[in-house]
Short mmCIF file of C-alpha atoms in Angstrom, two decimals:
data_model
loop_
_atom_site.label_atom_id
_atom_site.label_comp_id
_atom_site.label_asym_id
_atom_site.label_seq_id
_atom_site.Cartn_x
_atom_site.Cartn_y
_atom_site.Cartn_z
CA UNK A 355 167.29 156.92 107.06
CA UNK A 356 167.93 160.15 108.89
CA UNK A 357 165.01 161.18 110.81
CA UNK A 358 166.63 164.07 112.69
CA UNK A 359 163.39 165.02 114.68
CA UNK A 360 164.35 163.24 117.87
CA UNK A 361 162.63 160.49 120.05
CA UNK A 362 161.27 161.39 123.44
CA UNK A 363 159.44 164.29 125.41
CA UNK A 364 159.01 163.40 128.98
CA UNK A 365 160.36 159.72 129.57
CA UNK A 366 162.71 157.55 127.76
CA UNK A 367 160.10 155.39 126.27
CA UNK A 368 157.32 157.90 125.32
CA UNK A 369 158.75 158.06 121.70
CA UNK A 370 156.57 161.30 121.07
CA UNK A 371 158.83 162.39 118.17
CA UNK A 372 159.26 158.98 116.69
CA UNK A 373 158.28 158.42 113.19
CA UNK A 374 155.59 155.79 114.15
CA UNK A 375 153.86 158.38 116.26
CA UNK A 376 153.83 160.71 113.07
CA UNK A 377 152.08 158.70 110.40
CA UNK A 378 154.68 156.14 109.42
CA UNK A 379 154.12 152.42 109.82
CA UNK A 380 157.82 151.35 109.72
CA UNK A 381 161.06 152.93 110.51
CA UNK A 382 164.71 151.91 110.26
CA UNK A 383 167.23 154.64 110.76
CA UNK A 384 168.96 157.32 112.63
CA UNK A 385 166.48 159.25 114.98
CA UNK A 386 168.96 162.23 115.51
CA UNK A 387 171.32 163.78 112.89
CA UNK A 388 174.77 162.85 111.56
CA UNK A 389 177.70 164.61 113.13
CA UNK A 390 181.55 164.42 112.84
CA UNK A 391 181.33 163.15 116.40
CA UNK A 392 179.70 159.86 115.06
CA UNK A 393 182.88 159.04 113.20
CA UNK A 394 184.94 159.89 116.22
CA UNK A 395 187.09 162.56 114.56
CA UNK A 396 189.01 165.38 116.14
CA UNK A 397 186.71 167.92 114.59
CA UNK A 398 183.48 168.19 116.67
CA UNK A 399 180.64 170.20 115.09
CA UNK A 400 177.80 169.70 117.59
CA UNK A 401 176.50 173.11 118.76
CA UNK A 402 179.87 174.78 118.92
CA UNK A 403 178.28 178.17 120.07
CA UNK A 404 176.03 176.61 122.58
CA UNK A 405 179.02 174.68 124.15
CA UNK A 406 180.76 177.92 124.45
CA UNK A 407 177.80 179.40 126.18
CA UNK A 408 177.56 176.48 128.49
CA UNK A 409 181.30 176.74 129.30
CA UNK A 410 180.87 180.48 129.97
CA UNK A 411 178.10 179.73 132.55
CA UNK A 412 180.35 177.01 134.08
CA UNK A 413 183.18 179.65 134.47
CA UNK A 414 180.88 182.08 136.08
CA UNK A 415 179.82 179.35 138.63
CA UNK A 416 183.41 178.53 139.49
CA UNK A 417 184.30 182.38 139.76
CA UNK A 418 181.36 182.58 142.24
CA UNK A 419 182.46 179.67 144.33
CA UNK A 420 186.02 180.86 144.51
CA UNK A 421 184.76 184.41 145.54
CA UNK A 422 182.56 183.04 148.36
CA UNK A 423 185.31 180.62 149.41
CA UNK A 424 188.07 183.34 149.50
CA UNK A 425 185.61 185.66 151.26
CA UNK A 426 184.75 183.08 153.87
CA UNK A 427 188.33 182.08 154.74
CA UNK A 428 189.58 185.68 154.75
CA UNK A 429 186.66 186.84 156.93
CA UNK A 430 185.67 189.34 154.34
CA UNK A 431 182.04 188.54 154.58
CA UNK A 432 179.85 186.21 156.35
CA UNK A 433 178.45 183.21 154.34
CA UNK A 434 177.21 179.87 155.40
CA UNK A 435 179.24 176.53 154.37
CA UNK A 436 175.98 175.18 153.31
CA UNK A 437 175.51 177.77 150.61
CA UNK A 438 179.01 177.37 149.20
CA UNK A 439 178.59 173.28 149.21
CA UNK A 440 175.20 173.72 147.54
CA UNK A 441 176.56 175.97 144.87
CA UNK A 442 179.51 173.54 144.38
CA UNK A 443 177.12 170.60 143.86
CA UNK A 444 174.82 172.49 141.47
CA UNK A 445 177.64 173.78 139.44
CA UNK A 446 179.05 170.20 139.28
CA UNK A 447 175.71 168.77 138.29
CA UNK A 448 175.39 171.50 135.64
CA UNK A 449 178.89 170.81 134.13
CA UNK A 450 178.06 167.07 134.03
CA UNK A 451 174.83 167.63 132.44
CA UNK A 452 175.95 169.58 129.38
CA UNK A 453 179.33 168.01 129.13
CA UNK A 454 177.84 164.41 128.97
CA UNK A 455 175.84 165.63 126.00
CA UNK A 456 178.88 166.66 123.99
CA UNK A 457 181.64 164.58 125.45
CA UNK A 458 179.74 161.32 124.78
CA UNK A 459 177.76 162.31 121.58
CA UNK A 460 178.83 159.22 119.68
CA UNK A 461 177.21 156.96 122.29
CA UNK A 462 174.12 159.05 123.04
CA UNK A 463 173.17 160.38 119.66
CA UNK A 464 174.68 158.15 116.90
CA UNK A 465 172.22 155.37 117.13
CA UNK A 466 170.21 153.18 114.66
CA UNK A 467 166.52 152.08 115.47
CA UNK A 468 164.13 149.62 113.92
CA UNK A 469 160.64 150.87 114.73
CA UNK A 470 160.84 151.27 118.55
CA UNK A 471 163.95 149.11 119.21
CA UNK A 472 167.51 150.41 119.06
CA UNK A 473 169.54 147.97 116.96
CA UNK A 474 173.04 149.78 117.26
CA UNK A 475 174.39 152.05 119.87
CA UNK A 476 176.82 153.47 118.57
CA UNK A 477 176.18 152.77 114.98
CA UNK A 478 178.89 151.45 112.54
CA UNK A 479 178.96 154.36 110.09
CA UNK A 480 180.83 152.31 107.47
CA UNK A 481 177.87 149.88 107.32
CA UNK A 482 174.94 152.22 108.02
CA UNK A 483 173.93 153.32 104.54
CA UNK A 484 174.10 149.78 103.07
CA UNK A 485 172.06 148.56 105.99
CA UNK A 486 169.40 151.34 105.34
CA UNK A 487 169.34 150.47 101.63
CA UNK A 488 168.86 146.68 102.39
CA UNK A 489 165.89 147.62 104.52
CA UNK A 490 164.37 149.93 101.86
CA UNK A 491 164.62 147.04 99.40
CA UNK A 492 163.12 144.63 101.76
CA UNK A 493 160.28 147.10 102.34
CA UNK A 494 159.71 147.30 98.56
CA UNK A 495 159.58 143.50 98.29
CA UNK A 496 157.20 143.20 101.16
CA UNK A 497 154.82 145.76 99.77
CA UNK A 498 155.04 145.42 95.97
CA UNK A 499 151.46 144.22 95.64
CA UNK A 500 149.93 147.25 97.34
CA UNK A 501 150.35 151.06 97.31
CA UNK A 502 153.16 152.21 99.47
CA UNK A 503 155.18 155.32 100.36
CA UNK A 504 158.86 154.96 100.95
CA UNK A 505 160.78 157.91 102.20
CA UNK A 506 164.75 157.43 102.13
CA UNK A 507 166.78 159.95 103.78
CA UNK A 508 170.49 159.03 103.18
CA UNK A 509 173.38 159.93 105.27
CA UNK A 510 175.54 160.66 102.17
CA UNK A 511 176.45 164.16 100.99
CA UNK A 512 176.62 165.17 104.71
CA UNK A 513 179.65 165.65 106.94
CA UNK A 514 181.61 163.54 107.95
CA UNK A 515 181.07 162.26 104.31
CA UNK A 516 181.56 158.45 105.08
CA UNK A 517 182.53 157.00 101.71
CA UNK A 518 183.50 153.26 101.10
CA UNK A 519 186.94 152.43 99.82
CA UNK A 520 185.52 151.59 96.33
CA UNK A 521 184.55 155.16 95.73
CA UNK A 522 187.42 156.98 97.40
CA UNK A 523 189.52 159.01 94.95
CA UNK A 524 187.09 158.46 92.14
CA UNK A 525 186.04 162.10 91.69
CA UNK A 526 187.96 165.20 90.72
CA UNK A 527 186.28 167.15 93.43
CA UNK A 528 187.77 165.28 96.44
CA UNK A 529 185.98 163.47 99.25
CA UNK A 530 182.69 165.39 98.65
CA UNK A 531 182.65 164.41 95.07
CA UNK A 532 183.34 160.73 95.94
CA UNK A 533 180.52 160.86 98.31
CA UNK A 534 178.15 162.28 95.70
CA UNK A 535 179.13 159.56 93.09
CA UNK A 536 178.51 156.82 95.82
CA UNK A 537 175.20 158.24 96.52
CA UNK A 538 174.32 158.25 92.84
CA UNK A 539 175.42 154.72 92.52
CA UNK A 540 173.49 153.60 95.58
CA UNK A 541 170.28 155.28 94.42
CA UNK A 542 170.50 153.66 90.98
CA UNK A 543 171.83 150.33 91.56
CA UNK A 544 170.03 149.71 94.86
CA UNK A 545 166.79 151.55 94.89
CA UNK A 546 165.76 152.16 91.27
CA UNK A 547 166.96 148.75 90.25
CA UNK A 548 164.95 147.17 93.02
CA UNK A 549 161.82 149.05 91.71
CA UNK A 550 162.51 147.87 88.17
CA UNK A 551 163.09 144.34 89.17
CA UNK A 552 159.81 144.15 90.90
CA UNK A 553 157.90 145.44 87.85
CA UNK A 554 157.02 148.63 89.57
CA UNK A 555 158.88 151.18 87.33
CA UNK A 556 155.83 152.55 85.35
CA UNK A 557 153.65 152.52 88.53
CA UNK A 558 155.92 154.33 90.86
CA UNK A 559 156.26 158.08 91.37
CA UNK A 560 159.81 158.85 92.27
CA UNK A 561 160.94 162.35 93.69
CA UNK A 562 164.65 162.96 94.35
CA UNK A 563 165.74 166.12 96.02
CA UNK A 564 168.14 167.69 98.66
CA UNK A 565 166.98 169.47 101.66
CA UNK A 566 169.18 172.46 101.22
CA UNK A 567 172.22 173.89 99.19
CA UNK A 568 175.77 173.26 100.07
CA UNK A 569 177.39 173.91 103.50
CA UNK A 570 180.12 176.37 102.80
CA UNK A 571 181.57 176.53 106.21
CA UNK A 572 182.10 172.78 106.25
CA UNK A 573 185.93 172.57 105.78
CA UNK A 574 188.90 170.32 106.78
CA UNK A 575 191.99 172.12 106.26
CA UNK A 576 191.65 173.49 102.69
CA UNK A 577 189.28 170.73 101.49
CA UNK A 578 185.72 171.84 100.92
CA UNK A 579 183.15 169.32 102.62
CA UNK A 580 179.95 170.80 102.07
CA UNK A 581 179.45 171.09 98.43
CA UNK A 582 179.43 174.19 95.98
CA UNK A 583 176.47 176.39 95.02
CA UNK A 584 177.68 177.55 91.56
CA UNK A 585 176.52 181.13 90.67
CA UNK A 586 174.13 181.30 93.77
CA UNK A 587 175.17 183.41 96.74
CA UNK A 588 175.24 181.85 100.41
CA UNK A 589 174.60 178.44 101.45
CA UNK A 590 173.01 175.96 104.04
CA UNK A 591 171.51 177.67 107.12
CA UNK A 592 171.40 181.16 105.73
CA UNK A 593 167.75 181.98 105.59
CA UNK A 594 167.15 183.54 102.21
CA UNK A 595 170.08 183.51 100.04
CA UNK A 596 169.56 181.34 96.75
CA UNK A 597 172.67 179.05 97.54
CA UNK A 598 170.90 177.52 100.44
CA UNK A 599 167.38 177.26 98.89
CA UNK A 600 168.02 176.18 95.25
CA UNK A 601 168.11 172.40 95.27
CA UNK A 602 167.83 169.56 92.70
CA UNK A 603 164.31 168.42 92.04
CA UNK A 604 164.24 165.37 89.78
CA UNK A 605 160.96 163.45 89.09
CA UNK A 606 160.48 160.13 87.39
CA UNK A 607 157.21 158.37 86.39
CA UNK A 608 157.74 156.41 83.13
CA UNK A 609 154.54 156.05 81.09
CA UNK A 610 152.88 159.03 82.77
CA UNK A 611 155.38 161.85 82.85
CA UNK A 612 157.47 162.56 79.62
CA UNK A 613 161.16 162.17 80.12
CA UNK A 614 163.64 165.10 79.64
CA UNK A 615 161.06 167.93 80.35
CA UNK A 616 162.58 170.91 82.35
CA UNK A 617 160.04 173.07 84.34
CA UNK A 618 161.49 176.37 85.28
CA UNK A 619 158.69 177.33 87.97
CA UNK A 620 159.44 177.89 91.67
CA UNK A 621 158.40 174.87 93.68
CA UNK A 622 159.00 173.76 97.27
CA UNK A 623 159.87 170.66 99.36
CA UNK A 624 156.63 171.35 101.18
CA UNK A 625 154.86 170.44 97.87
CA UNK A 626 155.62 166.78 98.51
CA UNK A 627 152.96 166.38 101.10
CA UNK A 628 150.03 167.60 98.95
CA UNK A 629 151.36 165.72 96.03
CA UNK A 630 151.55 162.38 97.96
CA UNK A 631 148.03 163.13 99.19
CA UNK A 632 146.82 163.79 95.61
CA UNK A 633 148.44 160.51 94.34
CA UNK A 634 146.74 158.43 97.15
CA UNK A 635 143.31 159.90 96.42
CA UNK A 636 143.18 161.51 99.92
CA UNK A 637 141.81 164.83 100.84
CA UNK A 638 143.91 167.79 102.34
CA UNK A 639 143.21 168.97 105.87
CA UNK A 640 140.73 171.91 106.06
CA UNK A 641 141.52 173.16 109.49
CA UNK A 642 144.89 174.70 108.83
CA UNK A 643 146.77 176.57 106.06
CA UNK A 644 148.92 174.27 103.95
CA UNK A 645 151.66 175.99 102.34
CA UNK A 646 152.51 173.14 99.80
CA UNK A 647 150.91 172.82 96.44
CA UNK A 648 150.41 169.49 94.48
CA UNK A 649 152.97 169.16 91.62
CA UNK A 650 150.95 166.85 89.52
CA UNK A 651 148.96 169.28 87.32
CA UNK A 652 152.36 171.17 86.73
CA UNK A 653 154.21 167.92 85.98
CA UNK A 654 151.45 166.61 83.62
CA UNK A 655 151.28 170.00 81.66
CA UNK A 656 147.81 170.80 82.76
CA UNK A 657 149.16 173.94 84.42
CA UNK A 658 151.78 176.21 83.08
CA UNK A 659 152.61 177.81 86.28
CA UNK A 660 153.34 176.65 89.80
CA UNK A 661 150.66 177.16 92.43
CA UNK A 662 152.98 179.28 94.42
CA UNK A 663 152.61 183.15 94.26
CA UNK A 664 154.66 183.93 97.47
CA UNK A 665 157.27 181.85 99.42
CA UNK A 666 158.47 182.76 102.79
CA UNK A 667 162.05 182.00 103.66
CA UNK A 668 162.92 181.60 107.26
CA UNK A 669 166.18 181.30 109.29
CA UNK A 670 164.92 179.51 112.45
CA UNK A 671 161.87 181.42 113.60
CA UNK A 672 162.92 184.60 111.82
CA UNK A 673 161.60 185.59 108.37
CA UNK A 674 164.59 186.49 106.31
CA UNK A 675 163.24 186.83 102.64
CA UNK A 676 160.17 186.66 100.75
CA UNK A 677 159.92 185.44 97.02
CA UNK A 678 157.06 186.70 94.67
CA UNK A 679 156.42 184.96 91.52
CA UNK A 680 154.75 187.57 89.30
CA UNK A 681 153.41 185.32 86.74
CA UNK A 682 152.02 187.81 84.34
CA UNK A 683 155.37 189.37 83.85
CA UNK A 684 157.52 186.18 84.16
CA UNK A 685 159.32 187.91 86.87
CA UNK A 686 160.49 186.36 90.24
CA UNK A 687 161.23 189.09 92.82
CA UNK A 688 162.85 188.45 96.16
CA UNK A 689 162.96 190.84 99.11
CA UNK A 690 165.58 190.21 101.88
CA UNK A 691 164.59 191.65 105.33
CA UNK A 692 167.62 190.30 107.10
CA UNK A 693 170.90 188.84 105.75
CA UNK A 694 173.73 187.03 107.73
CA UNK A 695 176.90 189.04 108.45
CA UNK A 696 179.66 187.08 106.55
CA UNK A 697 182.98 186.43 108.41
CA UNK A 698 185.44 187.49 107.05
CA UNK A 699 183.42 190.33 105.27
CA UNK A 700 182.84 189.53 101.66
CA UNK A 701 183.67 185.71 102.01
CA UNK A 702 180.19 184.60 101.32
CA UNK A 703 179.90 182.40 104.43
CA UNK A 704 180.23 182.59 108.31
CA UNK A 705 183.56 180.96 108.57
CA UNK A 706 184.36 182.78 111.84
CA UNK A 707 181.16 181.25 113.54
CA UNK A 708 180.95 178.01 111.80
CA UNK A 709 177.33 178.58 111.01
CA UNK A 710 175.35 181.76 110.26
CA UNK A 711 173.14 183.04 113.00
CA UNK A 712 169.44 183.93 112.45
CA UNK A 713 169.20 186.94 114.70
CA UNK A 714 171.13 189.39 116.86
CA UNK A 715 174.44 190.96 116.01
CA UNK A 716 175.03 188.13 113.45
CA UNK A 717 172.44 189.52 110.97
CA UNK A 718 172.01 192.83 109.20
CA UNK A 719 168.37 194.14 109.05
CA UNK A 720 167.44 195.93 105.76
CA UNK A 721 164.95 198.93 105.64
CA UNK A 722 164.01 199.19 102.97
CA UNK A 723 164.62 195.40 102.16
CA UNK A 724 167.15 194.37 99.57
CA UNK A 725 165.18 193.54 96.43
CA UNK A 726 166.42 191.36 93.47
CA UNK A 727 164.78 190.27 90.24
CA UNK A 728 165.93 186.59 90.13
CA UNK A 729 164.73 186.14 86.44
CA UNK A 730 167.52 188.63 85.51
CA UNK A 731 169.92 188.48 88.59
CA UNK A 732 169.88 184.86 89.94
CA UNK A 733 173.23 185.40 91.68
CA UNK A 734 171.62 188.32 93.83
CA UNK A 735 174.49 190.55 93.05
CA UNK A 736 172.81 193.71 92.16
CA UNK A 737 170.19 195.01 94.66
CA UNK A 738 167.47 197.20 93.22
CA UNK A 739 166.29 200.47 94.40
CA UNK A 740 163.46 203.02 93.64
CA UNK A 741 166.08 204.73 91.38
CA UNK A 742 167.06 201.80 89.31
CA UNK A 743 163.73 199.79 89.10
CA UNK A 744 160.54 201.58 88.38
CA UNK A 745 158.28 198.92 90.02
CA UNK A 746 160.32 199.02 93.18
CA UNK A 747 157.58 200.53 95.44
CA UNK A 748 154.85 198.57 93.81
CA UNK A 749 156.67 195.23 94.48
CA UNK A 750 157.69 196.17 97.92
CA UNK A 751 154.05 197.03 98.87
CA UNK A 752 152.78 193.77 97.25
CA UNK A 753 155.22 191.72 99.23
CA UNK A 754 154.60 193.70 102.43
CA UNK A 755 150.88 192.93 102.04
CA UNK A 756 151.61 189.09 101.68
CA UNK A 757 153.86 189.08 104.79
CA UNK A 758 150.92 190.73 106.80
CA UNK A 759 148.50 188.01 105.50
CA UNK A 760 151.11 185.32 106.08
CA UNK A 761 151.66 186.18 109.63
CA UNK A 762 148.00 186.04 110.33
CA UNK A 763 148.18 182.32 109.66
CA UNK A 764 150.90 181.45 111.99
CA UNK A 765 150.49 179.99 115.52
CA UNK A 766 153.20 180.42 118.15
CA UNK A 767 154.76 177.18 119.15
CA UNK A 768 157.10 176.29 122.06
CA UNK A 769 160.85 177.03 121.25
CA UNK A 770 162.47 173.81 120.51
CA UNK A 771 166.14 175.18 120.03
CA UNK A 772 166.40 176.92 123.48
CA UNK A 773 169.57 175.93 125.52
CA UNK A 774 167.42 173.89 128.05
CA UNK A 775 165.94 171.80 125.27
CA UNK A 776 169.19 171.24 123.79
CA UNK A 777 170.78 170.16 127.14
CA UNK A 778 171.32 166.34 127.67
CA UNK A 779 168.63 164.88 129.91
CA UNK A 780 169.45 161.32 131.18
CA UNK A 781 165.70 160.42 131.68
CA UNK A 782 165.06 161.03 127.90
CA UNK A 783 168.27 159.31 126.73
CA UNK A 784 167.50 156.34 124.36
CA UNK A 785 169.32 153.33 125.61
CA UNK A 786 169.58 149.76 124.43
CA UNK A 787 171.05 148.49 127.69
CA UNK A 788 171.01 149.31 131.30
CA UNK A 789 171.61 153.10 131.55
CA UNK A 790 174.19 154.50 131.15
CA UNK A 791 175.74 151.39 129.75
CA UNK A 792 174.18 151.84 126.33
CA UNK A 793 175.93 149.56 123.85
CA UNK A 794 174.50 147.15 121.50
CA UNK A 795 174.87 145.66 118.06
CA UNK A 796 171.84 143.62 116.57
CA UNK A 797 174.10 141.40 114.51
CA UNK A 798 176.52 140.62 117.35
CA UNK A 799 173.67 139.95 119.72
CA UNK A 800 172.12 137.49 117.22
CA UNK A 801 175.30 135.54 116.80
#
C-alpha cells in the first residue's frame, strides 16, 4: 500500500528508503503519498506554502535581474553582462527545478512499485486499491504455511477519496462516507475473507487502525473530505489536540482474545512494533529507547493498565503536548506547551493556511501550559489552573520532569522537511523509462 517514506538518497537506484531496505521482504504499492494531483484535479494540495516560498524566491531573482538590466542599460552603475547572464541562467534552473516537482507531480510522484521495479507511472487510481488487495491476497496464499507479517496501508479514506461507482452515493455522509464504506467492504470481503478461506482465522492476529484523526481542512466547496472527529478538538497535523490523535484501534484474534472487549487505556501505534516482536518470539533492541509497549498482556487481561505512563505528542520536530496517565487516580492529564492558531479564530482548524504549522507565528506558546483532565473533559474545552485544580502544580511538575528525562533520550537527526530536501532532484527521480520519459503500465507492457 502507501509507503510514504520515499525511495532514494543519492542516486536514482540506491533505494535507501525503500521498504526492502527496512526489513520487509516484499513490497507492492506507492512509495510516496496520495495527493489530489494524482487524480489530475484542479485542486492541488502538495506543499502549498512551500510553493509560495519558492515562487517568492523566483520573483526576487526576477527583480534582481531586471534591476541589474535597467541599471546596465541606463548606465546607472557598472555591471558585467556575464553576471546578468549567469543570474538569469541560475534563476531559470531554479524555477525549472521546483516547478518540475509540482507541475508534473502526477508523473513523478504517483507511481506504483513491485519490489524495486516500477509497474505503473503514473498509476491508475481507479484500479490501484483493488490491485493492492489482490497482491495482499496472493501474499497470504503464498505464505499460509508459515508465519508472516502483512502490512496493508490502503489509499482509502484519504483525499482525493477515489471511490468506485458501486459505492458512490451509498452513504449519508457524502463522498467521504462512501469511501469509508468501500474501505470497510474491501477489508472484510477481501482481506478477512481470504484469511478465513485459508483456515488462518484463529491463528492470525489482526490489528486495524488509522494513522491520525480527520483532516478538517480538506474541503471541496462545502463538502467535507477529511472526516469528522466528533467531540474531540482539532484534527490531523495539529500536534497535541485529541481530534488528531484519537483513532480506531480494533484487534481480532479469535480463540485467543475474547470478542466484544473494550479497553479504555491509552495505547499508541508505536506499540505495534513491540507487539509484533512479542508475537514472533523475538527480542527488543537494547541499544536504544523503545517508546512502544507490547499490547498482548493488556489484551489478554494479564495487565489492567497500559504500559504507558507518559506520551509525548509532536508536531514535526516540536513537542506540543504531553499526556500523563496517573493510574492510581484513574486520571489522564494532558499539558499543551504549544497549540496551532486557528484561522479564522475559533474555527477549530487552519482553513486560512490549509494545514496547521508546527512553529513560528502559526502557533501559540503557553506558559504555564494548558492543562486538561481528559478523564473528565475529553473535548479539552476547559483548561485548568492552580485556582481551579488543587493538583495543578503537582501535575505540571511531574510532567515537566518527564519531559526532561524524555529529551535526554533524543538524538538529533538531519532535517528531512527542509526546502532543499523537498525540492525535485532529477537524479533521484524514480523512472521506468528513459528519463524524462517516465511512462509505463505493467499490464499494457505484458500485452
